[in-house]
PDB file of C-alpha atoms in Angstrom:
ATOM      1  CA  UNK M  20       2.775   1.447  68.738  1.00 37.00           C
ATOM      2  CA  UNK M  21      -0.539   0.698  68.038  1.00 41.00           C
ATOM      3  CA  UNK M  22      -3.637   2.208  69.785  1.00 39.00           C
ATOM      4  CA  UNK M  23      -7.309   0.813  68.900  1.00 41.00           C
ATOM      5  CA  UNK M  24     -10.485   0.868  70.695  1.00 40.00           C
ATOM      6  CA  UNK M  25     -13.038  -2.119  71.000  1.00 43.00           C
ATOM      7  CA  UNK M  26     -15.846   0.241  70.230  1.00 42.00           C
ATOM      8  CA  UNK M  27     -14.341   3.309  69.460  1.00 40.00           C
ATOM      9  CA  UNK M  28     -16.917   5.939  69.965  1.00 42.00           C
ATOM     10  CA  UNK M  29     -17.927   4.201  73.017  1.00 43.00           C
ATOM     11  CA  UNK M  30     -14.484   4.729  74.095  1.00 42.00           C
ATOM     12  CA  UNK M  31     -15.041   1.341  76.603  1.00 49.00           C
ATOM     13  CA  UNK M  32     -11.124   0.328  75.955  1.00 53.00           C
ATOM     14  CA  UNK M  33      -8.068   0.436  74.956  1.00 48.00           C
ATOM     15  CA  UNK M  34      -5.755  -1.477  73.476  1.00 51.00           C
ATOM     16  CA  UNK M  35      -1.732  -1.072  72.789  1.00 47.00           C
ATOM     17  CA  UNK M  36       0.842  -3.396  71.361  1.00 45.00           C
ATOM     18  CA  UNK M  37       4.371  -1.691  72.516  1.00 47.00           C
ATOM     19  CA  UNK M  38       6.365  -4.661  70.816  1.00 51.00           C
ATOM     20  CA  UNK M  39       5.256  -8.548  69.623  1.00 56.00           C
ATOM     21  CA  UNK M  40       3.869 -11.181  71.928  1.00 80.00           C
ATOM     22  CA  UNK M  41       3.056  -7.644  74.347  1.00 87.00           C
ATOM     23  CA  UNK M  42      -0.021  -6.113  74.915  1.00 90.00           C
ATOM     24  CA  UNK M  43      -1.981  -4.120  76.837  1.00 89.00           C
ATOM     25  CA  UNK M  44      -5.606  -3.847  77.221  1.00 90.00           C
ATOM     26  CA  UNK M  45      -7.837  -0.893  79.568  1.00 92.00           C
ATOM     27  CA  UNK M  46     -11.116  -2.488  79.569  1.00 91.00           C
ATOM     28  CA  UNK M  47     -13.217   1.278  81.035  1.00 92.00           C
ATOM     29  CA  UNK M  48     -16.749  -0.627  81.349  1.00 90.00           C
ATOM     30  CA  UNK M  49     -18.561  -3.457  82.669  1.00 88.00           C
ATOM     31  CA  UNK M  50     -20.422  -3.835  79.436  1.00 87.00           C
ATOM     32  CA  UNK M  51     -16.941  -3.695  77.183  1.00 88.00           C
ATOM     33  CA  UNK M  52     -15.871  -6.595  79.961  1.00 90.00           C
ATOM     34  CA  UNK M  53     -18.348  -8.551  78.730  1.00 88.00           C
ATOM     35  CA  UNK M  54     -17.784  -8.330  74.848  1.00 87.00           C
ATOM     36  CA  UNK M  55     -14.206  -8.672  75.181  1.00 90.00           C
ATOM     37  CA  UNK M  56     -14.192 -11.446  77.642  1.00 90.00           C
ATOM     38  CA  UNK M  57     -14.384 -15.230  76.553  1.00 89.00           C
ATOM     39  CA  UNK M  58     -14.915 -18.103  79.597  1.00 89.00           C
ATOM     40  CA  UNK M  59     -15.462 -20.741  76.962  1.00 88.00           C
ATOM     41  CA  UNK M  60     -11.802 -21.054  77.079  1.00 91.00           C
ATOM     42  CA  UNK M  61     -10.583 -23.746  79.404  1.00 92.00           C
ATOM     43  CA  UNK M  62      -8.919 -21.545  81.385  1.00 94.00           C
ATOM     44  CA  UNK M  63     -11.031 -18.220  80.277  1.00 93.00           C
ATOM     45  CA  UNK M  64      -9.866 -15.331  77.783  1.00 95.00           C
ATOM     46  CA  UNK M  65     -10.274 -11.676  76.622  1.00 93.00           C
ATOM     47  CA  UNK M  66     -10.321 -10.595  72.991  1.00 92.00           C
ATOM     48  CA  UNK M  67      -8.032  -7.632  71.986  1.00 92.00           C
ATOM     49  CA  UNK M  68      -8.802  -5.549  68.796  1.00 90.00           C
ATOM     50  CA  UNK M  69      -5.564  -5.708  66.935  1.00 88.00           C
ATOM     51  CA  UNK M  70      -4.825  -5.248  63.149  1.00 86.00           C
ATOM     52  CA  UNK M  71      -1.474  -7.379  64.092  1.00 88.00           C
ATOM     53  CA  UNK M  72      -1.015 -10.391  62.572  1.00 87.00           C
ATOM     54  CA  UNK M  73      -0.635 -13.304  64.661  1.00 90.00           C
ATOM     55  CA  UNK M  74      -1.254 -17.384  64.629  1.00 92.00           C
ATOM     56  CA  UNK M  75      -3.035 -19.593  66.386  1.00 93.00           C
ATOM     57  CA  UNK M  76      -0.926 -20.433  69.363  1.00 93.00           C
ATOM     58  CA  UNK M  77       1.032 -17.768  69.479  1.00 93.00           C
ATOM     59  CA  UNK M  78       2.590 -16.935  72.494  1.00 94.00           C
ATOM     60  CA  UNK M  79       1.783 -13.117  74.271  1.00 94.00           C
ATOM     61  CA  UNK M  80       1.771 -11.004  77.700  1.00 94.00           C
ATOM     62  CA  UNK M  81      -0.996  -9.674  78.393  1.00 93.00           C
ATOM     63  CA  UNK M  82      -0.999  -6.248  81.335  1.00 93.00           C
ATOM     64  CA  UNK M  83      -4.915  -5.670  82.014  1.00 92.00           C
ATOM     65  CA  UNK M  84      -6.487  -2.638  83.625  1.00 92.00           C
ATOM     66  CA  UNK M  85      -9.924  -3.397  84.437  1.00 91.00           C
ATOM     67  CA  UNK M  86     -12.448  -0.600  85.073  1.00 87.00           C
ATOM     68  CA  UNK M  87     -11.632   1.561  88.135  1.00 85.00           C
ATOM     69  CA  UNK M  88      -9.266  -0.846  89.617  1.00 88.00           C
ATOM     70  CA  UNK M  89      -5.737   0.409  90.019  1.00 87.00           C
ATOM     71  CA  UNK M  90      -3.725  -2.766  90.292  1.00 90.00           C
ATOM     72  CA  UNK M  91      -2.780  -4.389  86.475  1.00 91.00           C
ATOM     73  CA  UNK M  92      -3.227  -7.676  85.805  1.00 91.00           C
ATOM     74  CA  UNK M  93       0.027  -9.779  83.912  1.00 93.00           C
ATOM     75  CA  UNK M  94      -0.747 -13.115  82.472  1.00 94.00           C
ATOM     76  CA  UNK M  95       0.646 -14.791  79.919  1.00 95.00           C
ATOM     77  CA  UNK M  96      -1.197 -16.509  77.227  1.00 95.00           C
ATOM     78  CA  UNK M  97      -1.556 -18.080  73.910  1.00 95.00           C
ATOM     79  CA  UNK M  98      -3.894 -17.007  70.754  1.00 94.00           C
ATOM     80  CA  UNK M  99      -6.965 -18.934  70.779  1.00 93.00           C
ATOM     81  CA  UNK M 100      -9.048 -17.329  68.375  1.00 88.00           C
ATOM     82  CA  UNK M 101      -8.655 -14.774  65.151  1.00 90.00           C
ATOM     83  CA  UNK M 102     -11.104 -12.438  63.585  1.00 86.00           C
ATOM     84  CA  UNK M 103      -9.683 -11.348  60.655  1.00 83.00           C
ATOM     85  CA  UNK M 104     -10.158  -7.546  58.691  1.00 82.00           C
ATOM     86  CA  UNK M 105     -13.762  -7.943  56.986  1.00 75.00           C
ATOM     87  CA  UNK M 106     -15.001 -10.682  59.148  1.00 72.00           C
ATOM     88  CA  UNK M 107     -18.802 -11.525  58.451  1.00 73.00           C
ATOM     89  CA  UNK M 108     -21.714  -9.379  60.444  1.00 71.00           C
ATOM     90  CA  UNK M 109     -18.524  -6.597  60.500  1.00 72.00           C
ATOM     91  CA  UNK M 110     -16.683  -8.511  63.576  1.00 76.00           C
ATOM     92  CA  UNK M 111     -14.172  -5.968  65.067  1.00 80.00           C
ATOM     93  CA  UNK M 112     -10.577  -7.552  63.789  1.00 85.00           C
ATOM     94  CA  UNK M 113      -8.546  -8.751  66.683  1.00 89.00           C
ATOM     95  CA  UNK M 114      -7.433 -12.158  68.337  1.00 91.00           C
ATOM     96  CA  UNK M 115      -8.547 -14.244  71.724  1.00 92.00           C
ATOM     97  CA  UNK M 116      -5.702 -14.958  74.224  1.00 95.00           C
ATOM     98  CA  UNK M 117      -6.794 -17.469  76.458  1.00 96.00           C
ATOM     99  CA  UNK M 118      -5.257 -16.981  79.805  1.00 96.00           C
ATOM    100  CA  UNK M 119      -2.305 -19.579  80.929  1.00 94.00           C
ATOM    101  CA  UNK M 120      -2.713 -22.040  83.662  1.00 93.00           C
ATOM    102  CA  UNK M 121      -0.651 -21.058  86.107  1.00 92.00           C
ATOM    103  CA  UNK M 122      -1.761 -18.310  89.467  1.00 94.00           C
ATOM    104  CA  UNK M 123      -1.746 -15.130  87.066  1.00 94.00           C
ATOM    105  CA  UNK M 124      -4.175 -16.717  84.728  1.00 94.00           C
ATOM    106  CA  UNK M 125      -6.360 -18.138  87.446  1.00 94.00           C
ATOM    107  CA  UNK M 126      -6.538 -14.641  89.046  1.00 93.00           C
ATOM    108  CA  UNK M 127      -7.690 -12.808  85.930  1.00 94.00           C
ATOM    109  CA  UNK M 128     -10.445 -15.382  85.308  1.00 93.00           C
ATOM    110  CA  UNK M 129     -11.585 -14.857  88.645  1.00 94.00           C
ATOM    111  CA  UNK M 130     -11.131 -11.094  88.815  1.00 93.00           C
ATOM    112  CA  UNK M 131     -13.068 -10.770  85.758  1.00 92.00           C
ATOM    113  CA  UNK M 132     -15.714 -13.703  86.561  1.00 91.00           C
ATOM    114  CA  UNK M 133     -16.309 -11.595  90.248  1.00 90.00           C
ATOM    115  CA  UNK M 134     -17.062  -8.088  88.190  1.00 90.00           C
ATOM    116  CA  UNK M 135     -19.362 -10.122  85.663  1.00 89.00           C
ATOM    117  CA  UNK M 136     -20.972 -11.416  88.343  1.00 84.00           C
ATOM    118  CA  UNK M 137     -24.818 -11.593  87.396  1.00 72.00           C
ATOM    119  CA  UNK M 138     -24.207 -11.227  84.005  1.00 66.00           C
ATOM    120  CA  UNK M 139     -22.048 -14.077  82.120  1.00 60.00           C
ATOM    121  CA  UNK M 140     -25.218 -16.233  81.201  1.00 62.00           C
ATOM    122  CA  UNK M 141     -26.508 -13.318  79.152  1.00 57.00           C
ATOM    123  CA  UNK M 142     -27.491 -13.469  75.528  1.00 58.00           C
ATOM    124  CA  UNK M 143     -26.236 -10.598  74.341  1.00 57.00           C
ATOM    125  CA  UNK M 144     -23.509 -10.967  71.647  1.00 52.00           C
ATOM    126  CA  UNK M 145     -19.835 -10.453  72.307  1.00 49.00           C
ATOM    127  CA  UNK M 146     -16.779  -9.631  70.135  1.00 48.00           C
ATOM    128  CA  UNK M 147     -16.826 -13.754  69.343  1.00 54.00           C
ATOM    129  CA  UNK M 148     -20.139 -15.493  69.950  1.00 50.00           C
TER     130      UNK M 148
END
């Protein structure tokens, strides 16, 4: 199993991998919401730190906890984007899923798009752009 964090000694999230094409994200804090999460995707995205090695397209499940909310989130997804290990301006390593286009990944878009409220137009950098 693998356990990483986006910012480890923030400790904003977590991230496990219990088998291929699974994972699991805890996103803790608003402000680790925004780094990991990616609505220039068609149908929106988080990236996950992961020193797994995956392609573009790649199929995976995604179970997200975000911030005090108690209900996870399923969606399935596909790879979208790939930082690789020693990425330039030291990029944490880890992959984009963008979400699928069915009701699960409509509801995670939206449930992360409602606790961003106020802030998605911001400038500050994120694990991508």
């Amino acid at each position: 199993m693998e356990n990483s964090n986006l910012r480890p000694e923030d400790g904003e999230a977590v991230v496990s991998t219990p088998r291929p094409g699974v994972m699991s994200l805890h996103i803790k804090e608003r402000s680790a919401l925004y780094a990991a999460y990616m609505p220039f995707l068609k149908n929106g995205g988080v990236f996950i730190p992961t020193g797994r090695d995956y392609q573009l397209g790649d199929e995976v499940f995604l179970l997200l906890t975000l911030m005090d909310r108690p209900d996870k989130i399923a969606v399935q997804g596909k790879v979208a984007w790939i930082t690789p290990a020693g990425a330039n301006n030291n990029r944490t390593q880890g992959v984009g899923v963008e979400f699928g286009e069915g009701d699960a990944g409509q509801q995670a878009r939206k449930t992360i798009e409602e606790l961003l409220s106020g802030v998605l137009k911001s400038s500050r950098p994120t694990h991508t752009m």
